Amino acid sequence: MAEAKDSGNLHERLLNSIGTDIVTGDLEAGTVVRAEELRVRYEVSLSVVREVVRVLESLGMVKPIRRLGLVILSMREWTILDPLVVRWRMAATPAVQLRSLTELRVAIEPQAAHLAAVHASAEAAEEIMGLAARMRTSGRKGDVEAVLEVDIAYHRAVLRAGGNELFASFDSVVAEILRGRTHAGLMPKFPHPEALQWHFDVADAIGNGDPDRAHAAMTKMMDRAFAEMEDAWAGQPRLKTD
């Protein structure tokens, strides 16, 4: 059992190491490497390298070419919203990654709240309201980690309540955004009372089947989140996506 655990830890460490080296450019796009080179570079077995390469290939970060080796692929090929890629980019370039993801949240979450108000079940609406209440309690205590976990659960519930599988799949990305923001020290110890109220307003609108009000309250929430963080990425150049 210990040997299997060690193998799993090696796999995870190597995956994180190579993934981070790709997103930082230490392994530059277009570079060709062989499995043996990776084995030596990261001091692991070839079997662990092969397992990790399969994961990186599934993420669009490397491409094995027979008799040549592994080609490191550019960002436009990556599964850019996979939680692993998000996490590596958040660690490597937190300001740029937070900006991109927060801009995406601003676009998606108000519409997710709108759909939730139209389609949420009574059970889902009750869960969202309960999470808003828990968030207020944790926020008043200044328990940042508790607020983080409840906030993740709240937004996950809203994203899932509308019955759109693509919005629902965005929940893991939102979790990474919220964790990144908190761990970068960009979350206040005591959430602003208006922000806590807007969580209730969204929940109440969903429970009462009022999509316009749900959309408006979530928009206020997203706009405030954006405003609280934009100093973190001030002056950062926009990414080239072509």
Coordinates of N, CA, C and O in Angstrom, one line a residue, residues 23 83-99 101-102 173-181 183-184:
V23 N 3.3 26.1 -18.4 CA 2.6 27.3 -18.4 C 3.5 28.5 -18.1 O 3.2 29.6 -18.5
P83 N -9.5 22.4 -14.5 CA -9.1 22.9 -13.2 C -7.6 22.8 -13.0 O -7.0 23.6 -12.4
L84 N -6.9 21.8 -13.6 CA -5.5 21.6 -13.4 C -4.8 22.8 -14.1 O -3.8 23.4 -13.5
V85 N -5.2 23.1 -15.3 CA -4.5 24.1 -16.1 C -4.8 25.5 -15.4 O -3.9 26.3 -15.3
V86 N -6.0 25.7 -14.9 CA -6.3 26.9 -14.2 C -5.4 27.0 -13.0 O -4.9 28.1 -12.7
R87 N -5.3 26.0 -12.2 CA -4.5 26.0 -11.0 C -3.0 26.3 -11.3 O -2.4 27.1 -10.6
W88 N -2.5 25.7 -12.3 CA -1.1 25.9 -12.7 C -0.9 27.4 -13.1 O 0.1 28.0 -12.8
R89 N -1.8 27.9 -13.9 CA -1.7 29.3 -14.4 C -1.9 30.2 -13.3 O -1.3 31.3 -13.2
M90 N -2.8 29.9 -12.3 CA -3.0 30.8 -11.2 C -1.7 30.9 -10.3 O -1.4 31.9 -9.8
A91 N -1.0 29.8 -10.2 CA 0.2 29.8 -9.4 C 1.3 30.5 -10.2 O 2.2 31.2 -9.6
A92 N 1.4 30.4 -11.5 CA 2.4 31.0 -12.3 C 2.2 32.5 -12.6 O 3.2 33.3 -12.4
T93 N 1.0 32.9 -13.0 CA 0.7 34.3 -13.3 C -0.6 34.6 -12.7 O -1.6 34.8 -13.4
P94 N -0.7 34.8 -11.4 CA -2.0 34.9 -10.7 C -2.8 36.1 -11.2 O -4.0 36.1 -11.3
A95 N -2.1 37.3 -11.4 CA -2.8 38.5 -11.8 C -3.5 38.3 -13.1 O -4.7 38.6 -13.3
V96 N -2.8 37.8 -14.1 CA -3.3 37.6 -15.4 C -4.4 36.6 -15.5 O -5.5 36.8 -16.1
Q97 N -4.2 35.5 -14.7 CA -5.2 34.4 -14.7 C -6.5 34.9 -14.0 O -7.6 34.6 -14.5
L98 N -6.3 35.6 -12.9 CA -7.5 36.1 -12.2 C -8.3 37.1 -13.0 O -9.5 37.1 -13.0
R99 N -7.6 37.9 -13.8 CA -8.3 38.9 -14.7 C -9.1 38.1 -15.7 O -10.3 38.4 -15.9
L101 N -10.2 35.0 -15.8 CA -11.3 34.2 -15.2 C -12.4 35.1 -14.6 O -13.6 34.8 -14.7
T102 N -12.0 36.2 -14.0 CA -13.1 37.1 -13.4 C -13.9 37.7 -14.6 O -15.1 37.9 -14.4
V173 N -14.1 25.8 -12.1 CA -13.3 27.0 -12.4 C -13.6 28.1 -11.4 O -12.6 28.7 -10.9
V174 N -14.8 28.3 -11.1 CA -15.2 29.3 -10.1 C -14.5 29.0 -8.7 O -14.0 29.9 -8.1
A175 N -14.5 27.7 -8.4 CA -13.8 27.3 -7.1 C -12.3 27.7 -7.2 O -11.8 28.2 -6.2
E176 N -11.7 27.5 -8.3 CA -10.3 27.9 -8.4 C -10.1 29.4 -8.3 O -9.1 29.9 -7.7
I177 N -11.0 30.1 -8.9 CA -11.0 31.6 -8.9 C -11.1 32.1 -7.4 O -10.3 32.9 -7.0
L178 N -12.1 31.6 -6.7 CA -12.3 32.0 -5.4 C -11.2 31.6 -4.4 O -10.7 32.4 -3.6
R179 N -10.6 30.4 -4.6 CA -9.5 30.0 -3.8 C -8.2 30.9 -4.1 O -7.5 31.3 -3.2
G180 N -8.0 31.1 -5.4 CA -6.9 32.0 -5.8 C -7.0 33.4 -5.3 O -6.0 34.0 -4.8
R181 N -8.2 33.9 -5.3 CA -8.4 35.3 -4.8 C -8.2 35.3 -3.3 O -7.5 36.2 -2.8
H183 N -6.4 33.2 -1.4 CA -5.0 32.8 -1.0 C -4.0 33.9 -1.5 O -2.9 34.0 -1.0
A184 N -4.5 34.8 -2.4 CA -3.6 35.9 -2.8 C -3.9 37.1 -1.9 O -3.3 38.2 -2.1

